[in-house]
Coordinates of N, CA and C in Angstrom, one line a residue:
X279 N 165.7 73.3 124.8 CA 165.8 71.8 123.8 C 165.3 70.8 124.8
X280 N 165.8 70.7 126.1 CA 165.3 69.7 126.9 C 163.7 69.4 126.7
X281 N 162.9 70.6 127.0 CA 161.6 70.2 126.7 C 161.2 70.0 125.3
X282 N 161.7 70.5 124.3 CA 161.6 70.1 123.0 C 161.7 68.6 122.8
X283 N 162.9 68.1 123.0 CA 163.3 66.6 123.1 C 162.2 65.6 123.8
X284 N 161.8 66.2 125.2 CA 161.1 65.4 126.1 C 159.8 65.3 125.2
X285 N 159.1 66.5 124.8 CA 157.6 66.5 124.3 C 157.7 65.7 122.9
X286 N 158.9 65.7 122.1 CA 158.7 64.9 120.9 C 158.8 63.6 121.3
X287 N 159.7 63.1 122.2 CA 159.8 61.6 122.6 C 158.5 61.0 123.1
X288 N 157.6 61.9 123.8 CA 156.2 61.6 124.5 C 155.2 61.7 123.3
X289 N 155.6 62.1 122.1 CA 154.6 62.2 121.0 C 153.6 63.2 121.1
X290 N 154.0 64.3 121.9 CA 153.2 65.3 121.8 C 153.4 66.2 120.7
X291 N 152.4 66.8 120.1 CA 152.3 67.5 118.6 C 152.7 69.1 119.1
X292 N 153.2 69.7 118.5 CA 153.3 71.2 118.5 C 152.0 71.9 118.5
X293 N 151.1 71.6 117.9 CA 149.9 72.2 118.0 C 149.1 71.9 119.4
X294 N 149.3 71.0 120.2 CA 148.9 70.6 121.6 C 149.9 71.5 122.5
X295 N 151.2 71.7 122.2 CA 151.8 72.4 123.1 C 151.3 74.1 122.9
X296 N 151.0 74.4 121.8 CA 150.3 75.6 121.8 C 149.1 75.9 122.2
X297 N 148.2 75.0 122.2 CA 147.0 74.8 122.9 C 147.1 75.1 124.5
X298 N 148.0 74.2 125.0 CA 148.0 74.0 126.5 C 148.7 75.5 127.1
X299 N 149.6 76.0 126.2 CA 150.3 77.2 126.6 C 149.1 78.4 126.7
X300 N 148.4 78.3 125.9 CA 147.2 79.3 125.6 C 146.3 79.1 126.9
X301 N 145.9 77.9 127.0 CA 145.1 77.8 128.3 C 145.7 78.2 129.7
X302 N 147.1 77.9 129.8 CA 147.8 78.5 130.9 C 147.9 80.0 130.9
X303 N 148.0 80.4 129.8 CA 148.1 82.0 130.0 C 146.6 82.7 130.3
X304 N 145.6 82.1 129.6 CA 144.1 82.5 130.1 C 143.8 82.2 131.4
X305 N 144.4 81.0 132.2 CA 144.1 80.8 133.5 C 144.9 81.9 134.4
X306 N 146.1 82.0 133.9 CA 146.9 82.7 134.9 C 146.3 84.4 134.9
X307 N 145.9 84.8 133.6 CA 145.6 86.1 133.7 C 143.9 86.4 134.2
X308 N 143.1 85.5 134.0 CA 141.6 85.6 134.5 C 141.6 85.0 135.9
X309 N 142.3 84.3 136.3 CA 142.4 83.7 137.9 C 143.0 84.5 138.6
X310 N 144.2 85.5 138.5 CA 145.1 86.1 139.4 C 144.6 87.6 139.2
X311 N 144.7 88.0 138.3 CA 144.6 89.5 138.0 C 143.4 90.2 138.5
X312 N 142.1 89.6 138.2 CA 140.9 90.1 138.7 C 141.0 90.3 140.2
X313 N 141.6 89.3 140.9 CA 141.7 89.3 142.4 C 142.9 90.2 143.0
X314 N 143.7 90.7 142.0 CA 144.8 91.7 142.5 C 146.1 91.1 142.8
X315 N 146.0 89.7 142.6 CA 147.2 88.8 142.6 C 148.2 89.2 141.3
X316 N 148.8 90.4 141.2 CA 149.3 90.7 139.9 C 150.9 89.9 139.8
X317 N 151.5 89.9 140.7 CA 152.7 89.3 140.4 C 152.4 87.4 140.3
X318 N 151.8 86.9 141.0 CA 151.4 85.6 141.1 C 151.0 85.2 139.3
X319 N 150.0 86.2 138.9 CA 149.6 85.9 137.7 C 150.5 86.2 136.5
X320 N 151.6 87.3 136.6 CA 152.8 87.2 135.9 C 153.5 86.0 136.0
X321 N 153.9 85.6 136.8 CA 154.7 84.3 137.0 C 154.0 83.3 136.4
X322 N 152.7 83.1 136.7 CA 152.1 81.8 136.1 C 152.0 82.0 134.8
X323 N 151.7 83.4 134.2 CA 151.6 83.5 132.4 C 153.0 83.2 131.9
X324 N 154.0 83.9 132.6 CA 155.3 83.7 132.1 C 155.8 82.3 131.8
X325 N 155.4 81.3 132.7 CA 155.6 79.9 132.6 C 155.0 79.4 131.3
X326 N 154.1 79.8 131.1 CA 153.2 79.3 129.8 C 153.5 79.7 128.5
X327 N 153.8 81.2 128.5 CA 154.2 82.1 127.5 C 155.6 81.4 126.6
X328 N 156.2 80.8 127.4 CA 157.4 80.1 126.8 C 157.0 79.0 125.7
X329 N 155.7 78.6 125.9 CA 155.4 77.6 124.8 C 155.4 78.1 123.5
X330 N 155.5 79.5 123.2 CA 155.5 80.0 122.1 C 156.9 79.6 121.4
X331 N 157.9 79.7 122.3 CA 159.0 79.2 121.7 C 159.1 77.6 121.6
X332 N 158.6 76.9 122.3 CA 158.8 75.3 122.3 C 158.1 74.8 121.0
X333 N 156.9 75.4 120.7 CA 156.1 74.9 119.7 C 156.7 75.1 118.4
X334 N 157.4 76.3 118.2 CA 158.0 76.4 116.9 C 159.2 75.7 116.6
X335 N 159.9 75.5 117.9 CA 161.2 74.8 117.8 C 161.0 73.2 117.5
X336 N 159.8 72.9 118.2 CA 159.5 71.6 118.0 C 159.0 71.2 116.4
X337 N 158.3 72.2 116.0 CA 158.0 72.0 114.3 C 159.2 71.9 113.5
X338 N 160.1 73.1 113.9 CA 161.6 72.8 113.1 C 162.0 71.7 113.1
X339 N 162.3 71.3 114.5 CA 163.0 70.1 114.8 C 162.3 68.6 113.9
X340 N 161.0 68.6 114.0 CA 160.4 67.5 113.3 C 160.3 67.8 111.8
X341 N 160.7 68.9 111.4 CA 160.4 69.2 109.9 C 159.2 69.6 109.2
X342 N 158.5 69.9 110.2 CA 157.2 70.3 109.7 C 156.8 71.4 109.5
X343 N 156.4 71.9 108.2 CA 155.8 73.0 107.7 C 154.2 73.0 107.7
X344 N 153.5 73.5 108.5 CA 151.9 73.3 108.7 C 151.2 74.5 108.5
X345 N 150.4 74.9 107.5 CA 149.7 76.0 107.3 C 148.6 76.0 108.4
X346 N 148.1 74.9 108.7 CA 147.1 74.9 110.0 C 147.7 75.0 111.3
X347 N 149.4 74.9 111.4 CA 149.9 75.2 112.7 C 150.1 76.6 112.8
X348 N 150.4 77.2 111.7 CA 150.8 78.7 111.7 C 149.3 79.4 112.0
X349 N 148.1 78.9 111.3 CA 146.9 79.7 111.5 C 146.7 79.2 113.1
X350 N 146.8 78.2 113.5 CA 146.4 77.7 114.8 C 147.2 78.8 115.7
X351 N 148.4 78.8 115.7 CA 149.4 79.5 116.6 C 148.8 81.1 116.6
X352 N 148.6 81.6 115.4 CA 148.2 83.0 115.5 C 146.8 83.1 116.2
X353 N 146.0 82.2 115.7 CA 144.5 82.5 116.3 C 144.6 82.5 117.9
X354 N 145.2 81.3 118.5 CA 145.5 81.3 119.8 C 146.2 82.5 120.6
X355 N 147.2 83.1 119.8 CA 147.9 84.1 120.2 C 146.9 85.3 120.7
X356 N 146.1 85.4 119.7 CA 144.8 86.5 119.9 C 144.3 86.2 121.3
X357 N 143.8 84.9 121.6 CA 142.9 84.7 122.7 C 144.0 84.8 123.9
X358 N 145.2 84.5 123.7 CA 146.2 84.8 124.9 C 146.2 86.3 125.2
X359 N 146.5 87.1 124.2 CA 146.4 88.5 124.4 C 145.4 89.0 125.1
X360 N 144.1 88.7 124.4 CA 143.1 89.1 125.0 C 142.7 88.9 126.5
X361 N 143.2 87.6 127.0 CA 143.1 87.0 128.2 C 143.8 87.9 129.1
X362 N 145.1 88.4 128.8 CA 146.0 89.3 129.6 C 145.5 90.5 129.7
X363 N 145.3 91.2 128.6 CA 144.4 92.8 128.9 C 143.1 92.6 129.4
X364 N 142.6 91.6 129.1 CA 140.8 91.5 129.7 C 141.2 91.1 131.2
X365 N 142.2 90.3 131.7 CA 142.3 90.2 133.0 C 142.6 91.4 133.8
X366 N 143.4 92.5 133.3 CA 144.0 93.4 133.7 C 142.7 94.7 133.8
X367 N 142.1 94.5 132.7 CA 140.8 95.5 132.7 C 140.0 95.0 133.9
X368 N 139.7 93.9 134.2 CA 138.9 93.2 135.4 C 139.5 93.9 136.5
X369 N 140.8 93.7 136.6 CA 141.8 94.2 137.8 C 141.2 95.6 138.0
X370 N 141.1 96.5 137.1 CA 140.8 97.8 137.2 C 139.3 98.1 137.7
X371 N 138.5 97.1 137.1 CA 137.1 97.2 137.5 C 136.9 96.7 138.8
X372 N 137.9 96.4 139.4 CA 137.8 95.5 140.9 C 138.6 96.1 141.6
X373 N 139.6 95.2 142.3 CA 140.5 95.8 143.4 C 141.5 97.1 142.9
X374 N 141.7 97.1 141.5 CA 142.4 98.3 141.1 C 141.7 99.5 141.2
X375 N 140.3 99.4 140.9 CA 139.3 100.8 141.1 C 139.7 101.7 140.4
X376 N 140.0 101.8 139.0 CA 140.1 102.8 138.5 C 139.5 102.7 136.9
X377 N 138.4 103.8 136.8 CA 137.6 103.5 135.6 C 138.4 104.1 134.3
X378 N 139.5 104.9 134.5 CA 140.4 105.3 133.7 C 141.3 104.5 133.0
X379 N 142.0 103.7 133.9 CA 142.7 102.6 133.5 C 142.1 101.5 133.1
X380 N 140.8 101.2 133.1 CA 140.1 100.2 132.7 C 139.8 100.6 131.2
X381 N 139.6 101.8 131.0 CA 139.4 102.3 129.6 C 140.8 102.1 128.8
X382 N 141.7 102.5 129.3 CA 143.2 102.6 128.8 C 143.4 101.1 128.4
X383 N 143.1 100.1 129.2 CA 143.6 98.7 129.2 C 142.7 98.2 128.1
X384 N 141.3 98.5 127.7 CA 140.6 98.2 126.9 C 140.9 98.6 125.6
X385 N 141.4 100.0 125.5 CA 141.9 100.5 124.3 C 143.0 99.7 123.8
X386 N 144.1 99.4 124.8 CA 145.2 98.5 124.5 C 144.7 97.2 123.7
X387 N 143.6 96.7 124.4 CA 143.3 95.2 124.1 C 142.5 95.2 122.6
X388 N 142.0 96.3 122.2 CA 141.2 96.4 120.8 C 142.2 96.8 120.0
X389 N 143.2 97.8 120.1 CA 144.2 98.1 119.2 C 145.2 97.0 118.9
X390 N 145.6 96.1 119.9 CA 146.4 95.2 119.8 C 145.8 94.3 119.0
X391 N 144.7 93.9 118.8 CA 143.8 93.1 118.0 C 143.9 93.6 116.6
X392 N 143.6 95.0 116.5 CA 143.5 95.6 115.2 C 144.7 95.5 114.5
X393 N 145.8 95.6 115.4 CA 147.2 95.8 114.7 C 147.4 94.4 114.0
X394 N 147.1 93.4 114.8 CA 147.3 92.0 114.2 C 146.5 91.8 112.9
X395 N 145.2 92.1 113.1 CA 144.1 92.0 111.9 C 144.5 92.7 110.8
X396 N 144.9 93.9 110.9 CA 145.5 94.6 109.8 C 146.6 94.0 108.9
X397 N 147.7 93.4 109.5 CA 148.6 92.7 108.9 C 148.1 91.6 108.4
X398 N 147.2 90.8 108.8 CA 146.9 89.6 108.4 C 145.7 89.8 107.0
X399 N 144.9 91.0 107.2 CA 144.0 91.4 106.3 C 145.0 91.5 104.9
X400 N 146.0 92.5 105.4 CA 146.7 93.2 104.2 C 147.3 92.0 103.4
X401 N 147.9 90.8 104.1 CA 148.7 89.8 103.7 C 147.7 88.9 102.7
X402 N 146.4 88.9 103.2 CA 145.4 88.0 102.4 C 145.1 88.6 101.1
X403 N 145.5 90.0 100.9 CA 145.0 90.9 99.6 C 146.3 90.8 98.9
X404 N 147.6 90.3 99.4 CA 148.8 90.4 98.5 C 149.4 91.6 99.0
X405 N 149.4 92.2 99.8 CA 150.0 93.6 100.3 C 150.8 93.1 101.6
X406 N 151.6 94.1 102.1 CA 152.4 94.1 103.4 C 152.1 95.0 104.2
X407 N 151.7 94.9 105.5 CA 151.4 95.6 106.5 C 152.3 95.5 107.9
X408 N 153.5 95.3 107.5 CA 154.5 94.9 108.9 C 155.0 96.2 109.2
X409 N 155.5 96.4 110.4 CA 156.1 97.8 110.8 C 155.0 98.4 112.1
X410 N 155.6 99.3 112.6 CA 155.1 100.1 113.6 C 155.9 100.0 114.9
X411 N 155.1 100.3 115.8 CA 155.9 100.2 117.2 C 155.8 99.4 118.2
X412 N 154.4 98.6 118.0 CA 153.9 97.8 118.9 C 153.7 96.6 118.5
X413 N 154.7 95.5 118.2 CA 154.6 94.3 117.9 C 154.0 93.6 119.0
X414 N 153.6 92.3 118.7 CA 153.1 91.7 119.7 C 154.1 91.3 121.0
X415 N 155.2 91.0 120.7 CA 156.4 90.6 121.7 C 156.5 91.9 122.5
X416 N 156.5 93.1 121.9 CA 156.8 94.3 123.0 C 155.7 94.5 123.7
X417 N 154.4 94.4 123.4 CA 153.3 94.4 124.1 C 153.3 93.6 125.4
X418 N 153.6 92.1 125.1 CA 153.4 91.2 126.1 C 154.7 91.6 127.2
X419 N 155.9 91.6 126.6 CA 157.1 91.7 127.4 C 157.0 92.9 128.3
X420 N 156.3 94.0 127.9 CA 156.3 95.6 128.7 C 155.2 95.2 129.6
X421 N 154.0 94.9 129.4 CA 153.1 94.9 130.1 C 153.1 94.0 131.4
X422 N 153.9 92.6 130.9 CA 154.1 91.5 132.2 C 155.1 92.0 132.9
X423 N 156.3 92.6 132.4 CA 157.4 92.9 133.2 C 156.9 93.9 134.3
X424 N 156.3 95.2 133.7 CA 155.9 96.4 134.5 C 154.8 96.0 135.4
X425 N 154.1 95.1 135.1 CA 152.9 94.9 136.0 C 153.5 94.1 137.1
X426 N 154.5 93.3 136.8 CA 155.2 92.3 137.9 C 155.9 93.2 138.9
X427 N 156.7 94.3 138.2 CA 157.5 95.1 139.0 C 156.7 96.3 139.9
X428 N 155.4 96.5 139.2 CA 154.5 97.5 139.9 C 154.2 96.7 141.3
X429 N 153.9 95.5 141.4 CA 153.2 94.8 142.3 C 154.5 94.4 143.2
X430 N 155.8 94.2 142.9 CA 156.8 93.8 143.9 C 157.3 95.3 144.5
X431 N 157.1 96.3 144.0 CA 157.7 97.7 144.4 C 156.6 98.3 144.9
X432 N 155.4 97.9 144.9 CA 154.1 98.7 145.2 C 154.3 100.0 144.5
X433 N 154.4 100.0 143.2 CA 154.6 101.3 142.5 C 153.6 101.1 141.2
X434 N 152.5 101.5 141.4 CA 151.4 101.2 140.2 C 151.8 102.0 139.1
X435 N 152.3 103.1 139.4 CA 152.9 104.3 138.2 C 153.5 103.4 137.1
X436 N 154.3 102.6 137.4 CA 155.0 101.6 136.4 C 153.9 100.9 135.5
X437 N 153.0 100.4 136.2 CA 152.0 100.1 135.0 C 151.3 100.9 134.3
X438 N 150.8 102.2 135.0 CA 150.2 102.9 134.3 C 151.0 103.6 133.1
X439 N 152.2 104.0 133.3 CA 153.0 104.5 132.2 C 153.1 103.6 131.1
X440 N 153.5 102.3 131.5 CA 153.3 101.3 130.4 C 152.1 101.2 129.5
X441 N 150.8 101.2 130.2 CA 149.5 101.1 129.5 C 149.5 102.3 128.6
X442 N 149.7 103.7 129.0 CA 149.7 104.7 128.2 C 150.7 104.7 126.9
X443 N 152.1 104.3 127.2 CA 152.9 104.1 126.1 C 152.2 103.2 125.1
X444 N 151.9 102.0 125.6 CA 151.2 100.7 124.6 C 149.9 101.4 123.9
X445 N 149.1 102.3 124.7 CA 148.0 102.7 124.0 C 148.3 103.6 122.8
X446 N 149.4 104.6 123.2 CA 150.0 105.4 122.1 C 150.5 104.4 121.0
X447 N 151.5 103.7 121.5 CA 152.1 103.0 120.4 C 151.4 102.0 119.5
X448 N 150.0 101.4 120.0 CA 149.2 100.6 119.3 C 148.4 101.6 118.4
X449 N 148.1 102.7 118.8 CA 147.3 103.5 117.8 C 148.1 103.9 116.8
X450 N 149.4 104.3 117.2 CA 150.5 104.8 116.0 C 150.6 103.5 114.8
X451 N 150.6 102.2 115.4 CA 151.0 101.2 114.7 C 149.6 101.1 113.6
X452 N 148.6 101.2 114.2 CA 147.3 100.8 113.4 C 147.3 102.0 112.2
X453 N 147.6 103.0 112.6 CA 147.5 104.4 111.7 C 148.8 104.0 110.6
X454 N 149.8 103.8 110.9 CA 151.1 103.4 109.9 C 150.8 102.2 109.2
X455 N 150.0 101.2 109.6 CA 149.7 100.0 108.6 C 148.6 100.4 107.8
X456 N 147.6 101.2 108.3 CA 146.7 101.7 107.5 C 147.2 102.5 106.2
X457 N 148.1 103.4 106.5 CA 148.7 104.1 105.5 C 149.5 103.5 104.6
X458 N 150.3 102.4 105.4 CA 151.2 101.4 104.1 C 150.4 100.8 103.3
X459 N 149.2 100.3 103.6 CA 148.4 99.6 103.0 C 147.7 100.3 101.7
X460 N 147.1 101.7 102.3 CA 146.6 102.5 101.3 C 147.6 102.9 100.2
X461 N 148.9 103.3 100.4 CA 149.7 103.5 99.5 C 149.8 102.4 98.3
X462 N 150.1 101.1 98.9 CA 150.1 99.8 98.2 C 149.0 99.8 97.3
X463 N 147.5 99.7 97.7 CA 146.5 99.5 97.2 C 146.2 100.6 96.0
X464 N 146.6 102.1 96.3 CA 146.5 102.8 95.2 C 147.3 102.6 94.1
X465 N 148.5 102.1 94.3 CA 149.4 101.6 93.2 C 148.7 100.4 92.4
X466 N 148.4 99.7 93.1 CA 147.7 98.4 92.7 C 146.5 98.6 91.7
X467 N 145.4 99.4 92.5 CA 144.4 100.0 92.0 C 144.7 100.4 90.5
X468 N 145.8 101.4 90.6 CA 145.7 102.3 89.5 C 146.3 101.3 88.3
X469 N 147.4 100.2 88.2 CA 148.0 99.4 87.7 C 146.8 98.6 86.9
X470 N 145.8 98.0 87.8 CA 144.5 97.4 87.5 C 143.6 97.9 86.6
X471 N 143.4 99.3 86.7 CA 142.6 100.3 85.9 C 143.3 100.5 84.5
X472 N 144.7 100.4 84.6 CA 145.4 100.7 83.4 C 145.3 99.6 82.4
X473 N 145.5 98.3 83.1 CA 145.2 97.1 82.2 C 143.9 97.1 81.6
X474 N 142.9 97.5 82.4 CA 141.5 97.4 81.8 C 141.1 98.3 81.0
X475 N 141.7 99.4 80.8 CA 141.3 100.5 80.2 C 141.8 100.3 78.5
X476 N 140.6 100.1 77.7 CA 141.1 100.1 76.5 C 142.0 100.9 75.7
X477 N 142.8 100.6 74.7 CA 143.6 101.3 74.3 C 143.0 102.5 73.3
X478 N 143.9 103.5 73.2 CA 143.2 104.5 72.3 C 143.0 104.2 70.7
X479 N 142.2 104.6 70.3 CA 141.9 104.4 68.8 C 142.9 105.2 67.9

């Protein structure tokens, strides 16, 4: 709340906070991770990840319900997520020196994006695709915490296990959402066909 009140008093908009937070996340991930400075990157990113809490609280305090704000927040979230996993991929391509975990990290990056896209696309078609095992918050908290601990205790296994878990959970979530939408679409399409079918003579 102190930050919320300060930013409102200074006339800063929630959208600006969202933008600055995303820039900070991207800088932290792409400046520190590829050089092997994992803990520094995690701490830098964490400081800016909290902008997700601040911008929403600012909007509620100001009584603003902005469609663009929701779109802006979701869009920049994808950029931030991509920077975090992209930075880790660059780490494994460089000082981390592991082609296997480079591939696993890229898989997590792609599946995380598909997870979000599947929900957004389903909702644009009037269907629901919520659910699964790997929501955005789960992915971010787990990978940031375990990456930081792996660097502190020199136990890269913590990061490796987390990446495999996220890879499996993300894949499951995508399949879960596709099946959920498929069932809803089948019902809606059947209802539409029944309405279009001419009555029997």
